[in-house]
mmCIF file of C-alpha atoms in Angstrom:
data_model
loop_
_atom_site.group_PDB
_atom_site.id
_atom_site.type_symbol
_atom_site.label_atom_id
_atom_site.label_comp_id
_atom_site.label_asym_id
_atom_site.label_seq_id
_atom_site.Cartn_x
_atom_site.Cartn_y
_atom_site.Cartn_z
ATOM 1 C CA MET A 1 120.178 73.916 102.484
ATOM 2 C CA GLN A 2 120.925 75.258 105.964
ATOM 3 C CA PRO A 3 118.208 75.869 106.950
ATOM 4 C CA LEU A 4 117.757 79.774 108.527
ATOM 5 C CA ILE A 5 114.841 79.333 110.907
ATOM 6 C CA ASP A 6 113.860 76.486 113.339
ATOM 7 C CA THR A 7 110.446 76.262 112.329
ATOM 8 C CA PRO A 8 109.412 74.695 115.237
ATOM 9 C CA LEU A 9 109.837 77.531 116.927
ATOM 10 C CA TRP A 10 108.301 80.247 115.309
ATOM 11 C CA LEU A 11 105.510 78.137 115.106
ATOM 12 C CA ALA A 12 105.844 78.015 118.984
ATOM 13 C CA HIS A 13 105.963 81.840 118.578
ATOM 14 C CA LYS A 14 103.029 81.502 116.792
ATOM 15 C CA ARG A 15 100.729 79.699 118.982
ATOM 16 C CA ARG A 16 101.532 81.950 122.105
ATOM 17 C CA ALA A 17 100.795 84.687 120.778
ATOM 18 C CA LEU A 18 97.194 83.186 118.983
ATOM 19 C CA ALA A 19 96.627 81.858 123.078
ATOM 20 C CA ARG A 20 97.525 85.219 124.742
ATOM 21 C CA PRO A 21 96.358 88.066 122.109
ATOM 22 C CA VAL A 22 96.744 91.619 122.306
ATOM 23 C CA GLY A 23 94.428 94.420 120.718
ATOM 24 C CA GLY A 24 96.568 96.581 118.075
ATOM 25 C CA ALA A 25 98.574 94.066 117.809
ATOM 26 C CA ASP A 26 98.115 92.259 114.621
ATOM 27 C CA PHE A 27 98.291 96.162 112.904
ATOM 28 C CA LEU A 28 100.564 95.350 109.206
ATOM 29 C CA MET A 29 98.260 91.416 109.294
ATOM 30 C CA ARG A 30 95.297 94.684 109.128
ATOM 31 C CA ARG A 31 97.144 97.059 106.563
ATOM 32 C CA ALA A 32 98.442 93.412 104.487
ATOM 33 C CA ALA A 33 94.517 93.023 103.563
ATOM 34 C CA GLU A 34 94.096 96.582 103.200
ATOM 35 C CA ASP A 35 95.881 96.586 100.501
ATOM 36 C CA LEU A 36 95.151 92.977 99.903
ATOM 37 C CA ALA A 37 91.739 94.376 98.665
ATOM 38 C CA ASP A 38 93.243 96.942 96.648
ATOM 39 C CA ARG A 39 95.313 95.505 94.383
ATOM 40 C CA LEU A 40 92.754 92.217 94.100
ATOM 41 C CA GLY A 41 90.366 95.501 92.961
ATOM 42 C CA ALA A 42 92.093 95.982 90.218
ATOM 43 C CA VAL A 43 92.173 92.782 89.431
ATOM 44 C CA GLU A 44 89.253 92.679 86.815
ATOM 45 C CA ARG A 45 88.209 88.860 86.571
ATOM 46 C CA LYS A 46 87.253 86.771 88.819
ATOM 47 C CA PHE A 47 88.890 83.728 90.260
ATOM 48 C CA ALA A 48 86.901 79.713 90.795
ATOM 49 C CA ARG A 49 88.677 78.462 92.814
ATOM 50 C CA ALA A 50 92.145 79.892 95.829
ATOM 51 C CA ALA A 51 93.374 79.278 98.611
ATOM 52 C CA THR A 52 95.608 81.396 101.218
ATOM 53 C CA LEU A 53 98.769 79.922 101.909
ATOM 54 C CA PHE A 54 100.017 79.849 105.991
ATOM 55 C CA CYS A 55 98.725 83.725 107.482
ATOM 56 C CA GLN A 56 97.748 83.177 110.275
ATOM 57 C CA THR A 57 94.514 84.591 110.461
ATOM 58 C CA PRO A 58 91.647 84.479 108.546
ATOM 59 C CA ALA A 59 92.414 87.995 106.768
ATOM 60 C CA ALA A 60 93.242 87.307 103.705
ATOM 61 C CA ALA A 61 90.457 84.815 102.855
ATOM 62 C CA ASP A 62 88.369 87.757 104.981
ATOM 63 C CA VAL A 63 88.896 89.238 101.501
ATOM 64 C CA LEU A 64 88.769 87.410 98.704
ATOM 65 C CA ALA A 65 85.263 85.320 100.343
ATOM 66 C CA GLU A 66 84.255 89.967 101.176
ATOM 67 C CA SER A 67 85.718 90.452 97.004
ATOM 68 C CA GLY A 68 82.851 89.158 95.367
ATOM 69 C CA LYS A 69 85.507 87.884 92.972
ATOM 70 C CA VAL A 70 85.976 84.266 94.389
ATOM 71 C CA THR A 71 83.435 81.036 93.734
ATOM 72 C CA GLU A 72 85.607 79.015 95.841
ATOM 73 C CA ILE A 73 88.371 79.655 99.577
ATOM 74 C CA VAL A 74 90.565 76.991 100.837
ATOM 75 C CA ARG A 75 92.707 78.154 104.071
ATOM 76 C CA VAL A 76 96.215 76.122 104.723
ATOM 77 C CA GLU A 77 97.611 76.688 107.771
ATOM 78 C CA ALA A 78 100.570 74.504 109.338
ATOM 79 C CA ASP A 79 98.070 74.178 112.999
ATOM 80 C CA PRO A 80 94.987 72.570 113.064
ATOM 81 C CA ALA A 81 94.583 76.475 116.060
ATOM 82 C CA PHE A 82 94.651 78.638 113.298
ATOM 83 C CA LEU A 83 91.826 77.553 111.638
ATOM 84 C CA GLU A 84 89.623 77.162 114.475
ATOM 85 C CA ALA A 85 90.183 80.180 115.582
ATOM 86 C CA ASP A 86 88.106 81.544 112.217
ATOM 87 C CA PRO A 87 84.066 81.770 112.999
ATOM 88 C CA ALA A 88 84.022 81.997 109.499
ATOM 89 C CA PHE A 89 85.887 77.517 109.115
ATOM 90 C CA LEU A 90 83.943 77.103 111.933
ATOM 91 C CA ALA A 91 80.987 78.245 109.726
ATOM 92 C CA GLY A 92 82.061 76.131 107.466
ATOM 93 C CA ARG A 93 84.608 78.082 105.429
ATOM 94 C CA GLN A 94 86.924 75.346 103.358
ATOM 95 C CA GLY A 95 90.720 74.806 104.911
ATOM 96 C CA LEU A 96 93.689 72.151 105.454
ATOM 97 C CA VAL A 97 96.705 71.833 107.702
ATOM 98 C CA ALA A 98 100.281 70.969 105.935
ATOM 99 C CA PRO A 99 103.439 70.713 106.733
ATOM 100 C CA PRO A 100 105.160 74.371 106.184
ATOM 101 C CA GLU A 101 106.800 75.471 103.555
ATOM 102 C CA THR A 102 104.491 72.900 100.744
ATOM 103 C CA VAL A 103 101.431 73.430 98.916
ATOM 104 C CA PRO A 104 99.222 71.032 99.559
ATOM 105 C CA PHE A 105 97.416 71.315 96.012
ATOM 106 C CA GLU A 106 97.349 69.017 92.784
ATOM 107 C CA PRO A 107 99.113 70.751 89.704
ATOM 108 C CA GLU A 108 97.074 73.218 88.313
ATOM 109 C CA SER A 109 94.101 73.070 90.788
ATOM 110 C CA LEU A 110 94.239 77.045 91.379
ATOM 111 C CA ASP A 111 93.099 80.198 90.273
ATOM 112 C CA LEU A 112 94.488 82.032 92.768
ATOM 113 C CA VAL A 113 97.300 81.873 95.527
ATOM 114 C CA VAL A 114 98.054 84.677 98.104
ATOM 115 C CA SER A 115 100.497 84.645 101.055
ATOM 116 C CA LEU A 116 100.865 87.416 103.891
ATOM 117 C CA LEU A 117 103.440 87.668 106.445
ATOM 118 C CA SER A 118 104.895 84.954 105.911
ATOM 119 C CA LEU A 119 107.717 84.248 102.905
ATOM 120 C CA GLN A 120 109.901 85.627 104.821
ATOM 121 C CA ALA A 121 109.840 82.927 107.993
ATOM 122 C CA MET A 122 110.692 80.308 105.053
ATOM 123 C CA ASN A 123 113.080 78.650 104.822
ATOM 124 C CA ASP A 124 113.694 78.022 100.778
ATOM 125 C CA ILE A 125 111.402 81.070 99.527
ATOM 126 C CA PRO A 126 112.695 80.297 95.889
ATOM 127 C CA GLY A 127 111.144 75.717 95.796
ATOM 128 C CA MET A 128 107.883 77.851 97.808
ATOM 129 C CA LEU A 129 107.518 79.994 94.736
ATOM 130 C CA ALA A 130 107.854 77.054 92.429
ATOM 131 C CA GLN A 131 105.421 74.971 94.213
ATOM 132 C CA ILE A 132 103.797 78.042 94.189
ATOM 133 C CA ARG A 133 103.510 78.499 90.646
ATOM 134 C CA ARG A 134 102.505 74.112 90.055
ATOM 135 C CA SER A 135 99.856 74.853 91.292
ATOM 136 C CA LEU A 136 98.496 77.315 88.780
ATOM 137 C CA ARG A 137 95.404 77.091 86.256
ATOM 138 C CA PRO A 138 97.078 79.242 82.539
ATOM 139 C CA ASP A 139 96.331 82.322 83.579
ATOM 140 C CA GLY A 140 96.201 82.522 87.826
ATOM 141 C CA LEU A 141 97.196 84.827 89.370
ATOM 142 C CA PHE A 142 100.035 84.736 92.980
ATOM 143 C CA LEU A 143 99.711 87.766 95.492
ATOM 144 C CA GLY A 144 102.001 87.699 98.408
ATOM 145 C CA ALA A 145 103.042 90.318 100.845
ATOM 146 C CA PHE A 146 105.985 89.211 103.280
ATOM 147 C CA ALA A 147 108.766 91.404 104.891
ATOM 148 C CA GLY A 148 111.584 92.942 103.672
ATOM 149 C CA VAL A 149 115.466 94.445 103.665
ATOM 150 C CA GLY A 150 114.815 97.177 105.879
ATOM 151 C CA THR A 151 111.949 95.429 108.945
ATOM 152 C CA LEU A 152 113.554 96.104 111.934
ATOM 153 C CA SER A 153 117.000 97.885 110.830
ATOM 154 C CA GLU A 154 117.165 99.864 113.742
ATOM 155 C CA LEU A 155 115.675 97.053 116.171
ATOM 156 C CA ARG A 156 118.604 95.764 114.283
ATOM 157 C CA GLU A 157 121.543 97.819 114.766
ATOM 158 C CA SER A 158 120.400 99.621 118.496
ATOM 159 C CA LEU A 159 121.044 94.902 119.936
ATOM 160 C CA LEU A 160 123.971 94.726 117.701
ATOM 161 C CA VAL A 161 125.351 97.968 119.152
ATOM 162 C CA ALA A 162 124.837 97.115 122.450
ATOM 163 C CA GLU A 163 126.096 93.758 122.470
ATOM 164 C CA THR A 164 129.248 94.597 121.304
ATOM 165 C CA GLU A 165 130.281 97.418 123.718
ATOM 166 C CA LEU A 166 129.056 94.239 126.032
ATOM 167 C CA TYR A 167 130.728 91.553 125.271
ATOM 168 C CA GLY A 168 133.119 92.058 122.805
ATOM 169 C CA GLY A 169 130.978 90.506 119.297
ATOM 170 C CA ALA A 170 127.075 89.928 118.793
ATOM 171 C CA SER A 171 125.628 87.311 117.204
ATOM 172 C CA PRO A 172 122.344 87.638 114.908
ATOM 173 C CA ARG A 173 119.269 88.941 116.811
ATOM 174 C CA VAL A 174 116.144 89.174 114.397
ATOM 175 C CA ILE A 175 116.234 87.574 110.723
ATOM 176 C CA PRO A 176 117.200 88.785 107.113
ATOM 177 C CA PHE A 177 114.651 89.539 104.921
ATOM 178 C CA THR A 178 114.458 90.182 101.305
ATOM 179 C CA ASP A 179 115.060 93.126 99.099
ATOM 180 C CA VAL A 180 112.983 93.681 95.910
ATOM 181 C CA ARG A 181 115.031 93.289 93.045
ATOM 182 C CA ASP A 182 115.692 89.811 94.815
ATOM 183 C CA ALA A 183 111.893 89.331 94.720
ATOM 184 C CA GLY A 184 111.061 90.167 91.129
ATOM 185 C CA ALA A 185 114.236 87.677 90.338
ATOM 186 C CA LEU A 186 112.429 84.943 92.340
ATOM 187 C CA LEU A 187 108.830 85.594 90.586
ATOM 188 C CA GLN A 188 110.419 85.336 87.018
ATOM 189 C CA ARG A 189 112.838 81.635 88.641
ATOM 190 C CA ALA A 190 109.683 79.959 89.702
ATOM 191 C CA GLY A 191 108.785 80.764 86.071
ATOM 192 C CA LEU A 192 106.188 82.809 86.694
ATOM 193 C CA ALA A 193 104.853 86.070 84.300
ATOM 194 C CA LEU A 194 104.171 89.356 84.077
ATOM 195 C CA PRO A 195 106.265 89.782 87.188
ATOM 196 C CA VAL A 196 105.910 92.398 90.058
ATOM 197 C CA ALA A 197 107.654 93.804 93.028
ATOM 198 C CA ASP A 198 106.906 96.963 94.727
ATOM 199 C CA VAL A 199 107.660 97.794 97.971
ATOM 200 C CA GLU A 200 106.576 99.764 101.664
ATOM 201 C CA THR A 201 107.779 101.230 105.082
ATOM 202 C CA VAL A 202 105.076 101.370 107.624
ATOM 203 C CA THR A 203 106.563 103.242 110.747
ATOM 204 C CA VAL A 204 105.110 102.160 113.549
ATOM 205 C CA ARG A 205 106.151 104.973 116.669
ATOM 206 C CA TYR A 206 106.542 103.202 120.280
ATOM 207 C CA ASP A 207 106.911 105.383 123.309
ATOM 208 C CA THR A 208 110.464 102.289 124.339
ATOM 209 C CA LEU A 209 112.643 99.561 123.042
ATOM 210 C CA PHE A 210 110.908 97.601 124.869
ATOM 211 C CA ASP A 211 106.960 98.831 124.180
ATOM 212 C CA LEU A 212 108.084 97.400 120.622
ATOM 213 C CA VAL A 213 109.128 94.488 121.055
ATOM 214 C CA ALA A 214 105.928 92.984 123.057
ATOM 215 C CA ASP A 215 104.722 93.578 119.898
ATOM 216 C CA LEU A 216 106.839 91.612 118.130
ATOM 217 C CA ARG A 217 105.864 88.507 120.917
ATOM 218 C CA ALA A 218 101.845 89.450 120.323
ATOM 219 C CA MET A 219 102.522 88.947 117.202
ATOM 220 C CA GLY A 220 105.530 86.090 117.067
ATOM 221 C CA GLU A 221 106.914 87.728 115.129
ATOM 222 C CA THR A 222 110.127 86.982 118.214
ATOM 223 C CA SER A 223 113.695 85.284 116.541
ATOM 224 C CA ALA A 224 113.536 81.875 115.343
ATOM 225 C CA LEU A 225 116.866 82.057 114.560
ATOM 226 C CA VAL A 226 118.111 78.420 113.903
ATOM 227 C CA ASP A 227 122.090 80.366 114.749
ATOM 228 C CA ARG A 228 120.688 82.101 117.500
ATOM 229 C CA SER A 229 122.189 83.076 120.509
ATOM 230 C CA ARG A 230 121.433 80.343 123.336
ATOM 231 C CA ARG A 231 122.256 83.138 125.288
ATOM 232 C CA PRO A 232 119.527 84.526 127.097
ATOM 233 C CA GLY A 233 118.760 88.429 126.375
ATOM 234 C CA THR A 234 120.321 89.867 129.640
ATOM 235 C CA GLN A 235 118.401 92.806 131.025
ATOM 236 C CA ARG A 236 122.004 94.810 131.115
ATOM 237 C CA LEU A 237 121.992 93.643 126.885
ATOM 238 C CA PHE A 238 118.031 95.186 126.348
ATOM 239 C CA ALA A 239 118.128 98.308 129.249
ATOM 240 C CA ARG A 240 121.798 99.115 126.213
ATOM 241 C CA ALA A 241 120.435 98.630 123.632
ATOM 242 C CA ALA A 242 117.373 100.673 124.149
ATOM 243 C CA GLU A 243 119.394 103.831 125.161
ATOM 244 C CA ILE A 244 121.197 103.043 121.626
ATOM 245 C CA TYR A 245 117.340 103.546 120.627
ATOM 246 C CA ALA A 246 116.266 106.096 122.516
ATOM 247 C CA GLU A 247 120.054 107.920 120.916
ATOM 248 C CA ARG A 248 119.913 107.349 117.774
ATOM 249 C CA PHE A 249 116.219 106.820 116.001
ATOM 250 C CA SER A 250 114.132 109.114 118.663
ATOM 251 C CA ASP A 251 111.285 111.947 117.772
ATOM 252 C CA ALA A 252 111.323 115.178 118.842
ATOM 253 C CA ASP A 253 108.557 114.357 121.534
ATOM 254 C CA GLY A 254 111.334 111.297 122.730
ATOM 255 C CA ARG A 255 109.337 108.372 120.784
ATOM 256 C CA VAL A 256 111.028 105.545 119.052
ATOM 257 C CA ARG A 257 110.382 104.604 115.903
ATOM 258 C CA ALA A 258 110.198 100.893 114.668
ATOM 259 C CA SER A 259 110.394 100.290 109.829
ATOM 260 C CA PHE A 260 108.624 97.808 109.093
ATOM 261 C CA SER A 261 108.742 97.202 105.016
ATOM 262 C CA ILE A 262 106.776 95.122 103.199
ATOM 263 C CA VAL A 263 107.363 93.227 99.878
ATOM 264 C CA TRP A 264 104.708 93.165 97.927
ATOM 265 C CA MET A 265 104.815 90.345 94.720
ATOM 266 C CA SER A 266 102.580 89.552 92.344
ATOM 267 C CA GLY A 267 102.365 86.779 88.654
ATOM 268 C CA TRP A 268 100.292 85.224 86.771
ATOM 269 C CA ALA A 269 101.184 81.193 85.618
ATOM 270 C CA PRO A 270 101.845 81.444 81.891
ATOM 271 C CA ASP A 271 99.509 81.435 79.631
ATOM 272 C CA ALA A 272 98.980 82.597 75.410
ATOM 273 C CA SER A 273 96.336 85.098 75.908
ATOM 274 C CA GLN A 274 99.215 86.935 77.349
ATOM 275 C CA GLN A 275 100.861 89.762 76.724
ATOM 276 C CA LYS A 276 104.442 89.376 75.243
ATOM 277 C CA PRO A 277 106.750 91.595 74.435
ATOM 278 C CA LEU A 278 108.220 92.416 71.201
ATOM 279 C CA LYS A 279 111.068 90.725 69.425
ATOM 280 C CA PRO A 280 114.145 92.747 69.708
ATOM 281 C CA GLY A 281 114.433 95.274 66.769
ATOM 282 C CA SER A 282 110.676 95.037 65.486
ATOM 283 C CA ALA A 283 110.187 98.065 66.402
ATOM 284 C CA LYS A 284 108.915 100.823 63.011
ATOM 285 C CA VAL A 285 110.041 103.576 64.487
ATOM 286 C CA SER A 286 113.236 103.964 66.293
ATOM 287 C CA LEU A 287 114.029 105.752 69.485
ATOM 288 C CA LYS A 288 115.956 108.269 67.014
ATOM 289 C CA THR A 289 113.663 109.630 65.237
ATOM 290 C CA ILE A 290 111.023 110.425 68.399
ATOM 291 C CA LEU A 291 113.293 111.868 70.465
ATOM 292 C CA GLU A 292 114.257 113.841 67.302
ATOM 293 C CA ASN A 293 110.477 114.454 66.732
ATOM 294 C CA PRO A 294 108.244 115.156 70.121
ATOM 295 C CA ASP A 295 105.123 115.575 67.862
ATOM 296 C CA ARG A 296 105.304 112.239 68.039
ATOM 297 C CA ARG A 297 105.716 111.402 71.398
#
């Protein structure tokens, strides 16, 4: 399979962001962690052993610890620097370093797996989900969030129009994202039961395109496409893109909008105790009868 993401470059961007922290630039991770807490709070059970996969920050592991629902938590990261920046890890939290796109656990050894804002940077999402499925014990739960279709659509359009206008053609500068409809199919393909996928769009406002790009750099989310242009973006290109961005995506006060679509996925390792859909033809009351008799609804 031809890779889309230059994984070593993606990791280099993340390490640079870790070494040069910018206050407030982790707003998307904090938002995802808050959503994780809400979703985990709706699950009425406890988990003996959980793993957080390549989340880059301790936010997901902190949510699991604070929930009181997880006995043992293991953070998995692609670089020890991400673990060493975690005070809880230094105080004894379990951590593993593993190559990206791997799930370094024995089959059926985990009760809960969590992934926040990293699956969009995986070259083989179906393979990653299949590994997660194998690592889960029967009736184990997977919860994941990643950037989906619609993320940075304004930036993508502005750069495309500017580069085409200036150079007669454009190179990809924003990674392709997965649609929420495909997310449910990916869960089923991986063999996860009771799959659910939904999307939430977060709109953030900036003074200019350059402020957005600064935040993306602080997140470690500048382009790591394999097929990215090797020609550095010129000042002229970004100046024109900023003009187009302001023309097309600004509010009345002159500030510009940036969209982030967060796709959430959940699925369970199959287990005999789980609810099963009724077999076709097994219903005791026909839909026609219900529609013709409102009192039976």
